[in-house]
């Protein structure tokens, strides 16, 4: 044991500065931003285009259109007909896909580094030249409805979380699921998809990220060639979404479904996000989540509920501060059979109260900081992961400088910062508490 | 035509060169063998350890013992209790993963170069001197019980479990290796010790490493890590052929979408037709959006969000399996389309263009897997488990290129048996009933 503590002290001497990312940036005349992350260990490249347009930018009543368009982006252009893009990437040994979230829509390909030219040409082409037939739209609408059935409607846990989010946000679009509400998805038209496309799919709303075995000057030259000639959109204005009014009343939900295997209690609090030039509070909340509910052995919720009191199968906390608008900090407890949700919730609240009274354990805090430093090393092994971090940040109101400062901001957080952030966070008027159970009336909410 | 040829040619010439992945075969002073890809670019090492046998070695009536044992390896060892072990690991910023499946107990570790000796000492303790204290046993039993319960209401899991039970019956492959609520509850500390003695021994050990470590240093790590591990364990289980009768089984379950698992006979990795079959699978139901099934079931008809097939090769059996989910009102049509694609491919084979696309995908995507120490270590240990030589990495793409259209279409006739394609459907599928 003492040998291990000695090792810890030694390890803390490593300076993160020695591990600075090999990141360079450029901006094209039409407003498109470019980021290059170099990693020359393998002759592979990841090419991504991130649009600053996600489901939270949708018009009310058109939920799901951002994700629908993401699917339709594979339907082809004049030069690359329907379905060909994926086929060409695959025939070149690559992999391609896309995803949509609240704040962004992302397209990416991963393939041999010398094929960058090919995928950049096709990605630039479909940014402005998509062709959609009524048939494409009709079939693909069936696919997204099947996707909703598979991901959400077949999973009572997913339905429960959808209801929680809807109750958490009184006005922010984060209360609407990215995949969409079924009745609105069913009504989405070709015109809806095209209107979304024409508004947001333009170089001045996009960020190019290229990571892997490439040289920044070569990437910039290719970007100028393919993305450079694209016309910017006039409609791109700074994103200002409906904001939350003061939340004055605690919300409590009772959810019952015979396929809920494990009754559980979940509580989410409205939480601040990482802001440009102001990431301190989000950094403190990142530590708070790790202290309360990060590791299944050492976090406070696990230790108290699973180890000492033996009343929980599992318990945890989660927070991701990379978000354009205020987000959530979430706690959960799955009680062991025979323990009520009421008792589980009371025990969870006792852990929070004790933490606020006693403060941060300095040893625990030091271990977390060590781990966060080590993350910087482990992350370098996966350059695609680094690329995603930058993309996420830049489509969430942050800059390259913010992302690069983030590790230092995390290391600068003090125990007092964490406690202050916790005190500001844990206000039940800003919270939604949900009980998920197998049978309605199994237990009544207090 | 010229364009297609040119593309193919360029692909071959431009594919990333795997000669750069240099596998060293290391033998420790104590005689333990491991494969290593040395790369000093990032100051950490990824280690992958496998013990062949895994949960198939559960003793009769002790289903779940090996899984429970693997779950307990991180819950205290030597003088450290569960908390102490986790804190020590956190202080080192090392990452350990312990798991088990039907064919192996697996241990994954990532350790910083800075404190590697201390991390190895901690992992050694977990592998050779786990405490298995009663409080931890009870707690992990609760966690496993909770997963078993969750599986019981998960249509995906029900489909997979029901398929396995029908195909393999009493063989360990036929039941969930988590055990049943009753079997797990009955397990004692002695059962857990017996499961460890049966499954974690030197006669079934495979190791690989990738990252910031020299062969000499790895040799020392190997001797320290496995010092004190018993020499021999339980005999491996018998081979088994899956029972695939071509029937449809419907498992009623309340869900808007039916989950479908389908399968037919497969083949061994050592079969001379393996690569032809792998290419055939790629054309019919492989990864990505261009396979026949994805095209017919999703792209053309919108009947599912995703469908794919895989050649499954386990230590003691093999089969060719696929799966998808489809609305209860549409699943009958989706099953019909799958059967059509299967029958048509068996009958008429694939086209030259499809084969070329499958070849360029499989050869081109192979090097992309070797990105990062974790992935490399994982591939290396997997190769050793299935008995491939180290130079396979450089020969594999050539073997794929050598497959001809005649080979693939011969294998399509030989292997594909549309009348034996067996379906398990979980849901309330309209117009689909179990065959008698």
mmCIF file of N, CA and C in Angstrom, chain A residues 1 3-4 7-8 10-11 14 19 41-44 71 75 86-87 90-94 96-97 110-112 114-115 139-140 142-143 146-147 149-151 153-154 258-259 261-262 295 297-298 303 306-307 310 313 364 367 370-371 374-375 377-378 380-381, chain B residues 11 14-16 39 42 44 75 80 82-83 86-95 110-112 114 121 139 142-143 146 149-150 153 253-257 288-290 298-305 325-327 330 360-361 364-365 368 371-374:
data_model
loop_
_atom_site.group_PDB
_atom_site.id
_atom_site.type_symbol
_atom_site.label_atom_id
_atom_site.label_comp_id
_atom_site.label_asym_id
_atom_site.label_seq_id
_atom_site.Cartn_x
_atom_site.Cartn_y
_atom_site.Cartn_z
ATOM 1 N N UNK A 1 0.830 -1.217 0.000
ATOM 2 C CA UNK A 1 0.000 0.000 0.000
ATOM 3 C C UNK A 1 0.856 1.255 0.000
ATOM 4 N N UNK A 3 3.845 1.574 -1.027
ATOM 5 C CA UNK A 3 4.542 1.652 -2.306
ATOM 6 C C UNK A 3 3.688 2.369 -3.351
ATOM 7 N N UNK A 4 2.418 2.117 -3.241
ATOM 8 C CA UNK A 4 1.510 2.688 -4.229
ATOM 9 C C UNK A 4 1.323 4.191 -4.025
ATOM 10 N N UNK A 7 4.204 5.972 -5.448
ATOM 11 C CA UNK A 7 4.111 6.071 -6.905
ATOM 12 C C UNK A 7 3.229 7.238 -7.322
ATOM 13 N N UNK A 8 2.199 7.469 -6.572
ATOM 14 C CA UNK A 8 1.285 8.563 -6.886
ATOM 15 C C UNK A 8 2.018 9.897 -6.877
ATOM 16 N N UNK A 10 5.123 10.516 -7.287
ATOM 17 C CA UNK A 10 6.032 10.577 -8.421
ATOM 18 C C UNK A 10 5.298 10.986 -9.695
ATOM 19 N N UNK A 11 4.193 10.340 -9.888
ATOM 20 C CA UNK A 11 3.430 10.509 -11.125
ATOM 21 C C UNK A 11 2.944 11.940 -11.307
ATOM 22 N N UNK A 14 4.562 14.592 -13.721
ATOM 23 C CA UNK A 14 4.381 14.696 -15.183
ATOM 24 C C UNK A 14 3.647 15.993 -15.540
ATOM 25 N N UNK A 19 2.388 17.064 -23.254
ATOM 26 C CA UNK A 19 1.505 16.220 -24.046
ATOM 27 C C UNK A 19 0.540 17.048 -24.889
ATOM 28 N N UNK A 41 0.856 7.633 -36.251
ATOM 29 C CA UNK A 41 1.222 6.256 -35.904
ATOM 30 C C UNK A 41 0.684 5.237 -36.905
ATOM 31 N N UNK A 42 -0.455 5.537 -37.512
ATOM 32 C CA UNK A 42 -1.032 4.612 -38.490
ATOM 33 C C UNK A 42 -1.555 5.423 -39.673
ATOM 34 N N UNK A 43 -1.476 4.861 -40.894
ATOM 35 C CA UNK A 43 -1.853 5.629 -42.098
ATOM 36 C C UNK A 43 -3.368 5.715 -42.282
ATOM 37 N N UNK A 44 -4.020 6.289 -41.303
ATOM 38 C CA UNK A 44 -5.475 6.305 -41.265
ATOM 39 C C UNK A 44 -5.944 7.733 -41.017
ATOM 40 N N UNK A 71 -30.545 11.223 -42.011
ATOM 41 C CA UNK A 71 -30.747 9.988 -42.789
ATOM 42 C C UNK A 71 -30.811 10.282 -44.288
ATOM 43 N N UNK A 75 -29.041 10.082 -49.543
ATOM 44 C CA UNK A 75 -29.849 9.761 -50.716
ATOM 45 C C UNK A 75 -29.252 10.238 -52.036
ATOM 46 N N UNK A 86 -21.915 5.801 -49.393
ATOM 47 C CA UNK A 86 -21.484 4.741 -48.483
ATOM 48 C C UNK A 86 -20.801 3.618 -49.238
ATOM 49 N N UNK A 87 -21.350 3.292 -50.409
ATOM 50 C CA UNK A 87 -20.752 2.204 -51.197
ATOM 51 C C UNK A 87 -19.328 2.546 -51.615
ATOM 52 N N UNK A 90 -17.095 2.357 -48.598
ATOM 53 C CA UNK A 90 -16.848 0.959 -48.244
ATOM 54 C C UNK A 90 -15.928 0.287 -49.266
ATOM 55 N N UNK A 91 -16.165 0.581 -50.543
ATOM 56 C CA UNK A 91 -15.330 -0.025 -51.573
ATOM 57 C C UNK A 91 -13.891 0.484 -51.476
ATOM 58 N N UNK A 92 -13.691 1.541 -50.727
ATOM 59 C CA UNK A 92 -12.338 2.023 -50.476
ATOM 60 C C UNK A 92 -11.850 1.595 -49.098
ATOM 61 N N UNK A 93 -12.526 0.621 -48.542
ATOM 62 C CA UNK A 93 -12.083 0.061 -47.265
ATOM 63 C C UNK A 93 -12.450 0.913 -46.080
ATOM 64 N N UNK A 94 -13.315 1.906 -46.294
ATOM 65 C CA UNK A 94 -13.615 2.815 -45.194
ATOM 66 C C UNK A 94 -14.934 2.528 -44.528
ATOM 67 N N UNK A 96 -18.365 4.739 -42.883
ATOM 68 C CA UNK A 96 -18.942 6.067 -42.742
ATOM 69 C C UNK A 96 -20.261 5.993 -42.006
ATOM 70 N N UNK A 97 -20.596 7.075 -41.320
ATOM 71 C CA UNK A 97 -21.873 7.128 -40.625
ATOM 72 C C UNK A 97 -22.152 8.581 -40.254
ATOM 73 N N UNK A 110 -14.056 7.136 -41.959
ATOM 74 C CA UNK A 110 -12.744 6.725 -41.476
ATOM 75 C C UNK A 110 -12.156 5.791 -42.523
ATOM 76 N N UNK A 111 -11.001 6.128 -43.022
ATOM 77 C CA UNK A 111 -10.402 5.294 -44.071
ATOM 78 C C UNK A 111 -8.922 5.603 -44.222
ATOM 79 N N UNK A 112 -8.282 4.927 -45.186
ATOM 80 C CA UNK A 112 -6.855 5.129 -45.422
ATOM 81 C C UNK A 112 -6.580 6.614 -45.693
ATOM 82 N N UNK A 114 -4.696 8.297 -47.534
ATOM 83 C CA UNK A 114 -4.549 8.854 -48.886
ATOM 84 C C UNK A 114 -5.885 8.936 -49.633
ATOM 85 N N UNK A 115 -6.995 8.583 -48.967
ATOM 86 C CA UNK A 115 -8.325 8.719 -49.591
ATOM 87 C C UNK A 115 -9.062 9.961 -49.104
ATOM 88 N N UNK A 139 -39.909 6.222 -47.789
ATOM 89 C CA UNK A 139 -39.265 5.013 -47.256
ATOM 90 C C UNK A 139 -38.447 5.333 -46.014
ATOM 91 N N UNK A 140 -37.706 6.444 -46.083
ATOM 92 C CA UNK A 140 -36.810 6.747 -44.974
ATOM 93 C C UNK A 140 -37.592 7.138 -43.722
ATOM 94 N N UNK A 142 -40.253 5.649 -42.807
ATOM 95 C CA UNK A 142 -40.512 4.352 -42.169
ATOM 96 C C UNK A 142 -39.299 3.903 -41.360
ATOM 97 N N UNK A 143 -38.104 4.137 -41.912
ATOM 98 C CA UNK A 143 -36.884 3.709 -41.224
ATOM 99 C C UNK A 143 -36.721 4.455 -39.892
ATOM 100 N N UNK A 146 -39.088 3.066 -37.404
ATOM 101 C CA UNK A 146 -38.581 1.795 -36.866
ATOM 102 C C UNK A 146 -37.447 2.054 -35.880
ATOM 103 N N UNK A 147 -36.636 3.063 -36.171
ATOM 104 C CA UNK A 147 -35.537 3.387 -35.264
ATOM 105 C C UNK A 147 -36.084 3.835 -33.909
ATOM 106 N N UNK A 149 -38.984 2.995 -32.671
ATOM 107 C CA UNK A 149 -39.530 1.794 -32.025
ATOM 108 C C UNK A 149 -38.422 1.000 -31.339
ATOM 109 N N UNK A 150 -37.289 0.863 -32.041
ATOM 110 C CA UNK A 150 -36.207 0.034 -31.522
ATOM 111 C C UNK A 150 -35.503 0.693 -30.338
ATOM 112 N N UNK A 151 -35.181 1.966 -30.485
ATOM 113 C CA UNK A 151 -34.380 2.624 -29.446
ATOM 114 C C UNK A 151 -35.196 3.088 -28.251
ATOM 115 N N UNK A 153 -39.283 3.084 -27.967
ATOM 116 C CA UNK A 153 -40.568 2.485 -27.592
ATOM 117 C C UNK A 153 -40.439 1.049 -27.090
ATOM 118 N N UNK A 154 -39.345 0.353 -27.456
ATOM 119 C CA UNK A 154 -39.141 -1.008 -26.955
ATOM 120 C C UNK A 154 -38.407 -1.016 -25.627
ATOM 121 N N UNK A 258 -44.761 -2.738 -17.188
ATOM 122 C CA UNK A 258 -44.492 -4.124 -16.757
ATOM 123 C C UNK A 258 -43.096 -4.601 -17.151
ATOM 124 N N UNK A 259 -42.480 -3.960 -18.165
ATOM 125 C CA UNK A 259 -41.145 -4.389 -18.578
ATOM 126 C C UNK A 259 -40.016 -3.643 -17.876
ATOM 127 N N UNK A 261 -37.509 -3.766 -15.450
ATOM 128 C CA UNK A 261 -36.960 -4.910 -14.720
ATOM 129 C C UNK A 261 -36.555 -4.500 -13.312
ATOM 130 N N UNK A 262 -36.060 -3.283 -13.185
ATOM 131 C CA UNK A 262 -35.515 -2.811 -11.922
ATOM 132 C C UNK A 262 -36.201 -1.518 -11.542
ATOM 133 N N UNK A 295 -17.048 6.206 -9.692
ATOM 134 C CA UNK A 295 -16.582 4.817 -9.607
ATOM 135 C C UNK A 295 -17.519 3.956 -8.756
ATOM 136 N N UNK A 297 -16.950 1.526 -6.849
ATOM 137 C CA UNK A 297 -16.465 1.167 -5.515
ATOM 138 C C UNK A 297 -16.271 2.389 -4.622
ATOM 139 N N UNK A 298 -15.630 3.430 -5.179
ATOM 140 C CA UNK A 298 -15.129 4.486 -4.304
ATOM 141 C C UNK A 298 -16.013 5.727 -4.240
ATOM 142 N N UNK A 303 -20.475 3.894 -1.992
ATOM 143 C CA UNK A 303 -19.926 3.493 -0.695
ATOM 144 C C UNK A 303 -21.012 3.442 0.360
ATOM 145 N N UNK A 306 -24.368 1.027 -1.405
ATOM 146 C CA UNK A 306 -24.099 -0.372 -1.766
ATOM 147 C C UNK A 306 -23.229 -1.074 -0.726
ATOM 148 N N UNK A 307 -22.217 -0.358 -0.209
ATOM 149 C CA UNK A 307 -21.271 -1.022 0.693
ATOM 150 C C UNK A 307 -21.714 -0.940 2.155
ATOM 151 N N UNK A 310 -25.932 -1.382 2.225
ATOM 152 C CA UNK A 310 -26.358 -2.547 1.428
ATOM 153 C C UNK A 310 -27.816 -2.441 0.964
ATOM 154 N N UNK A 313 -28.408 -1.887 -5.433
ATOM 155 C CA UNK A 313 -27.651 -2.694 -6.391
ATOM 156 C C UNK A 313 -26.607 -1.806 -7.057
ATOM 157 N N UNK A 364 -9.564 11.544 -1.904
ATOM 158 C CA UNK A 364 -10.435 11.174 -3.013
ATOM 159 C C UNK A 364 -10.287 12.191 -4.154
ATOM 160 N N UNK A 367 -6.997 11.794 -5.983
ATOM 161 C CA UNK A 367 -6.998 10.634 -6.894
ATOM 162 C C UNK A 367 -7.724 10.961 -8.199
ATOM 163 N N UNK A 370 -5.519 13.035 -10.429
ATOM 164 C CA UNK A 370 -4.510 12.187 -11.061
ATOM 165 C C UNK A 370 -5.111 11.462 -12.257
ATOM 166 N N UNK A 371 -6.308 10.922 -12.066
ATOM 167 C CA UNK A 371 -6.944 10.182 -13.153
ATOM 168 C C UNK A 371 -7.240 11.075 -14.348
ATOM 169 N N UNK A 374 -4.161 11.514 -16.271
ATOM 170 C CA UNK A 374 -3.846 10.302 -17.032
ATOM 171 C C UNK A 374 -4.748 10.178 -18.262
ATOM 172 N N UNK A 375 -5.986 10.673 -18.137
ATOM 173 C CA UNK A 375 -6.913 10.658 -19.284
ATOM 174 C C UNK A 375 -6.265 11.294 -20.506
ATOM 175 N N UNK A 377 -3.285 11.212 -21.398
ATOM 176 C CA UNK A 377 -2.372 10.254 -22.034
ATOM 177 C C UNK A 377 -3.164 9.179 -22.755
ATOM 178 N N UNK A 378 -4.107 8.570 -22.043
ATOM 179 C CA UNK A 378 -4.888 7.489 -22.654
ATOM 180 C C UNK A 378 -5.633 7.984 -23.895
ATOM 181 N N UNK A 380 -4.795 10.129 -26.065
ATOM 182 C CA UNK A 380 -3.953 10.274 -27.259
ATOM 183 C C UNK A 380 -3.908 8.994 -28.076
ATOM 184 N N UNK A 381 -4.310 7.879 -27.457
ATOM 185 C CA UNK A 381 -4.328 6.601 -28.160
ATOM 186 C C UNK A 381 -5.496 6.540 -29.146
ATOM 187 N N UNK B 11 -6.861 0.806 -55.211
ATOM 188 C CA UNK B 11 -7.094 0.361 -53.845
ATOM 189 C C UNK B 11 -5.984 -0.551 -53.382
ATOM 190 N N UNK B 14 -2.845 1.398 -52.882
ATOM 191 C CA UNK B 14 -2.821 2.461 -51.884
ATOM 192 C C UNK B 14 -3.194 1.990 -50.479
ATOM 193 N N UNK B 15 -3.602 0.741 -50.333
ATOM 194 C CA UNK B 15 -4.011 0.282 -48.999
ATOM 195 C C UNK B 15 -2.870 0.464 -48.005
ATOM 196 N N UNK B 16 -3.212 0.903 -46.808
ATOM 197 C CA UNK B 16 -2.173 1.122 -45.807
ATOM 198 C C UNK B 16 -1.346 -0.144 -45.621
ATOM 199 N N UNK B 39 5.573 0.263 -29.304
ATOM 200 C CA UNK B 39 5.388 1.619 -29.830
ATOM 201 C C UNK B 39 5.563 2.588 -28.674
ATOM 202 N N UNK B 42 3.380 6.866 -26.923
ATOM 203 C CA UNK B 42 2.553 7.341 -25.819
ATOM 204 C C UNK B 42 2.946 6.549 -24.572
ATOM 205 N N UNK B 44 2.197 4.655 -22.192
ATOM 206 C CA UNK B 44 1.428 3.631 -21.480
ATOM 207 C C UNK B 44 1.448 2.319 -22.256
ATOM 208 N N UNK B 75 -12.714 -6.940 -6.395
ATOM 209 C CA UNK B 75 -13.372 -6.587 -5.135
ATOM 210 C C UNK B 75 -12.513 -6.942 -3.920
ATOM 211 N N UNK B 80 -5.822 -5.728 0.704
ATOM 212 C CA UNK B 80 -6.753 -4.656 0.351
ATOM 213 C C UNK B 80 -8.188 -5.167 0.270
ATOM 214 N N UNK B 82 -12.251 -4.254 -0.940
ATOM 215 C CA UNK B 82 -12.799 -3.754 -2.191
ATOM 216 C C UNK B 82 -12.468 -2.273 -2.399
ATOM 217 N N UNK B 83 -12.740 -1.471 -1.378
ATOM 218 C CA UNK B 83 -12.456 -0.022 -1.438
ATOM 219 C C UNK B 83 -10.963 0.232 -1.617
ATOM 220 N N UNK B 86 -9.751 -0.506 -5.144
ATOM 221 C CA UNK B 86 -10.192 0.513 -6.097
ATOM 222 C C UNK B 86 -9.424 1.822 -5.894
ATOM 223 N N UNK B 87 -9.180 2.161 -4.641
ATOM 224 C CA UNK B 87 -8.436 3.403 -4.369
ATOM 225 C C UNK B 87 -6.999 3.307 -4.869
ATOM 226 N N UNK B 88 -6.380 2.141 -4.651
ATOM 227 C CA UNK B 88 -5.001 1.954 -5.121
ATOM 228 C C UNK B 88 -4.940 2.067 -6.646
ATOM 229 N N UNK B 89 -5.942 1.469 -7.310
ATOM 230 C CA UNK B 89 -5.979 1.531 -8.773
ATOM 231 C C UNK B 89 -6.185 2.973 -9.250
ATOM 232 N N UNK B 90 -7.078 3.690 -8.556
ATOM 233 C CA UNK B 90 -7.323 5.094 -8.906
ATOM 234 C C UNK B 90 -6.060 5.934 -8.734
ATOM 235 N N UNK B 91 -5.336 5.671 -7.639
ATOM 236 C CA UNK B 91 -4.137 6.472 -7.360
ATOM 237 C C UNK B 91 -3.085 6.270 -8.443
ATOM 238 N N UNK B 92 -3.084 5.081 -9.054
ATOM 239 C CA UNK B 92 -2.130 4.796 -10.127
ATOM 240 C C UNK B 92 -2.665 5.212 -11.492
ATOM 241 N N UNK B 93 -3.923 5.593 -11.537
ATOM 242 C CA UNK B 93 -4.604 5.886 -12.806
ATOM 243 C C UNK B 93 -4.453 4.721 -13.781
ATOM 244 N N UNK B 94 -4.414 3.508 -13.237
ATOM 245 C CA UNK B 94 -4.398 2.315 -14.090
ATOM 246 C C UNK B 94 -5.835 1.926 -14.378
ATOM 247 N N UNK B 95 -6.041 1.202 -15.482
ATOM 248 C CA UNK B 95 -7.387 0.730 -15.817
ATOM 249 C C UNK B 95 -7.348 -0.782 -15.902
ATOM 250 N N UNK B 110 -4.574 -1.277 -18.735
ATOM 251 C CA UNK B 110 -3.778 -0.208 -19.309
ATOM 252 C C UNK B 110 -3.028 0.455 -18.164
ATOM 253 N N UNK B 111 -1.725 0.557 -18.309
ATOM 254 C CA UNK B 111 -0.910 1.081 -17.220
ATOM 255 C C UNK B 111 0.047 2.141 -17.748
ATOM 256 N N UNK B 112 0.208 3.191 -16.972
ATOM 257 C CA UNK B 112 1.149 4.246 -17.330
ATOM 258 C C UNK B 112 2.570 3.729 -17.137
ATOM 259 N N UNK B 114 5.067 5.416 -16.197
ATOM 260 C CA UNK B 114 5.480 6.076 -14.961
ATOM 261 C C UNK B 114 5.416 5.165 -13.726
ATOM 262 N N UNK B 121 2.081 -5.013 -9.838
ATOM 263 C CA UNK B 121 1.977 -5.649 -8.515
ATOM 264 C C UNK B 121 0.518 -5.722 -8.074
ATOM 265 N N UNK B 139 -22.781 -8.759 -2.516
ATOM 266 C CA UNK B 139 -23.035 -7.554 -3.289
ATOM 267 C C UNK B 139 -22.994 -7.837 -4.792
ATOM 268 N N UNK B 142 -25.899 -9.679 -6.032
ATOM 269 C CA UNK B 142 -27.030 -8.762 -6.227
ATOM 270 C C UNK B 142 -26.957 -8.063 -7.578
ATOM 271 N N UNK B 143 -25.740 -7.653 -7.952
ATOM 272 C CA UNK B 143 -25.581 -6.971 -9.249
ATOM 273 C C UNK B 143 -25.890 -7.918 -10.401
ATOM 274 N N UNK B 146 -29.497 -8.566 -10.708
ATOM 275 C CA UNK B 146 -30.166 -7.416 -11.315
ATOM 276 C C UNK B 146 -30.047 -7.451 -12.839
ATOM 277 N N UNK B 149 -32.389 -10.136 -14.170
ATOM 278 C CA UNK B 149 -33.761 -9.619 -14.170
ATOM 279 C C UNK B 149 -33.992 -8.696 -15.368
ATOM 280 N N UNK B 150 -33.013 -7.835 -15.636
ATOM 281 C CA UNK B 150 -33.153 -6.909 -16.763
ATOM 282 C C UNK B 150 -33.231 -7.686 -18.075
ATOM 283 N N UNK B 153 -36.682 -9.059 -19.323
ATOM 284 C CA UNK B 153 -37.695 -8.218 -19.971
ATOM 285 C C UNK B 153 -37.129 -7.461 -21.171
ATOM 286 N N UNK B 253 -44.365 -11.612 -26.629
ATOM 287 C CA UNK B 253 -43.842 -10.619 -25.694
ATOM 288 C C UNK B 253 -44.461 -9.273 -26.044
ATOM 289 N N UNK B 254 -44.811 -8.524 -25.011
ATOM 290 C CA UNK B 254 -45.527 -7.272 -25.217
ATOM 291 C C UNK B 254 -44.579 -6.153 -25.606
ATOM 292 N N UNK B 255 -44.487 -5.876 -26.912
ATOM 293 C CA UNK B 255 -43.589 -4.838 -27.406
ATOM 294 C C UNK B 255 -44.068 -4.419 -28.792
ATOM 295 N N UNK B 256 -43.890 -3.154 -29.166
ATOM 296 C CA UNK B 256 -44.414 -2.686 -30.454
ATOM 297 C C UNK B 256 -43.658 -3.272 -31.647
ATOM 298 N N UNK B 257 -42.448 -3.768 -31.367
ATOM 299 C CA UNK B 257 -41.586 -4.199 -32.463
ATOM 300 C C UNK B 257 -41.120 -5.624 -32.174
ATOM 301 N N UNK B 288 -22.085 -2.061 -42.724
ATOM 302 C CA UNK B 288 -22.252 -0.968 -43.669
ATOM 303 C C UNK B 288 -23.597 -1.023 -44.370
ATOM 304 N N UNK B 289 -23.758 -0.128 -45.340
ATOM 305 C CA UNK B 289 -25.076 0.087 -45.930
ATOM 306 C C UNK B 289 -25.264 -0.591 -47.273
ATOM 307 N N UNK B 290 -24.233 -1.262 -47.799
ATOM 308 C CA UNK B 290 -24.379 -1.734 -49.171
ATOM 309 C C UNK B 290 -24.696 -3.219 -49.277
ATOM 310 N N UNK B 298 -34.065 -2.562 -45.505
ATOM 311 C CA UNK B 298 -34.141 -1.178 -45.038
ATOM 312 C C UNK B 298 -34.275 -0.158 -46.173
ATOM 313 N N UNK B 299 -33.278 -0.120 -47.064
ATOM 314 C CA UNK B 299 -33.223 0.966 -48.045
ATOM 315 C C UNK B 299 -34.433 0.956 -48.985
ATOM 316 N N UNK B 300 -34.803 -0.232 -49.483
ATOM 317 C CA UNK B 300 -35.901 -0.287 -50.453
ATOM 318 C C UNK B 300 -37.269 -0.275 -49.796
ATOM 319 N N UNK B 301 -37.396 -0.922 -48.622
ATOM 320 C CA UNK B 301 -38.737 -1.128 -48.070
ATOM 321 C C UNK B 301 -38.977 -0.448 -46.725
ATOM 322 N N UNK B 302 -37.939 0.040 -46.091
ATOM 323 C CA UNK B 302 -38.133 0.732 -44.806
ATOM 324 C C UNK B 302 -38.700 -0.167 -43.719
ATOM 325 N N UNK B 303 -38.346 -1.471 -43.751
ATOM 326 C CA UNK B 303 -38.943 -2.408 -42.793
ATOM 327 C C UNK B 303 -38.177 -2.493 -41.477
ATOM 328 N N UNK B 304 -36.978 -1.926 -41.435
ATOM 329 C CA UNK B 304 -36.170 -2.021 -40.222
ATOM 330 C C UNK B 304 -35.196 -0.860 -40.167
ATOM 331 N N UNK B 305 -34.623 -0.663 -38.984
ATOM 332 C CA UNK B 305 -33.574 0.350 -38.840
ATOM 333 C C UNK B 305 -32.220 -0.255 -39.212
ATOM 334 N N UNK B 325 -34.826 -5.865 -35.988
ATOM 335 C CA UNK B 325 -36.095 -5.597 -35.319
ATOM 336 C C UNK B 325 -37.001 -4.913 -36.329
ATOM 337 N N UNK B 326 -38.281 -5.255 -36.266
ATOM 338 C CA UNK B 326 -39.212 -4.739 -37.265
ATOM 339 C C UNK B 326 -40.591 -4.632 -36.620
ATOM 340 N N UNK B 327 -41.349 -3.601 -36.964
ATOM 341 C CA UNK B 327 -42.681 -3.414 -36.393
ATOM 342 C C UNK B 327 -43.509 -4.692 -36.482
ATOM 343 N N UNK B 330 -45.045 -5.414 -39.671
ATOM 344 C CA UNK B 330 -44.209 -5.521 -40.871
ATOM 345 C C UNK B 330 -43.280 -6.720 -40.856
ATOM 346 N N UNK B 360 -12.521 -5.123 -51.589
ATOM 347 C CA UNK B 360 -11.843 -3.860 -51.281
ATOM 348 C C UNK B 360 -12.235 -3.388 -49.886
ATOM 349 N N UNK B 361 -13.495 -3.639 -49.487
ATOM 350 C CA UNK B 361 -13.882 -3.246 -48.131
ATOM 351 C C UNK B 361 -13.111 -4.049 -47.088
ATOM 352 N N UNK B 364 -9.358 -3.246 -47.247
ATOM 353 C CA UNK B 364 -9.072 -1.846 -46.901
ATOM 354 C C UNK B 364 -9.384 -1.537 -45.452
ATOM 355 N N UNK B 365 -10.419 -2.192 -44.892
ATOM 356 C CA UNK B 365 -10.798 -1.859 -43.516
ATOM 357 C C UNK B 365 -9.909 -2.568 -42.501
ATOM 358 N N UNK B 368 -7.411 -0.494 -40.688
ATOM 359 C CA UNK B 368 -8.020 0.533 -39.833
ATOM 360 C C UNK B 368 -8.253 0.016 -38.419
ATOM 361 N N UNK B 371 -5.550 0.645 -34.935
ATOM 362 C CA UNK B 371 -5.282 2.010 -34.516
ATOM 363 C C UNK B 371 -5.366 2.091 -33.001
ATOM 364 N N UNK B 372 -4.241 2.250 -32.383
ATOM 365 C CA UNK B 372 -4.232 2.406 -30.939
ATOM 366 C C UNK B 372 -3.803 1.138 -30.227
ATOM 367 N N UNK B 373 -3.136 1.332 -29.116
ATOM 368 C CA UNK B 373 -2.572 0.215 -28.363
ATOM 369 C C UNK B 373 -3.642 -0.772 -27.899
ATOM 370 N N UNK B 374 -4.775 -0.257 -27.423
ATOM 371 C CA UNK B 374 -5.833 -1.133 -26.914
ATOM 372 C C UNK B 374 -6.301 -2.088 -28.000
#
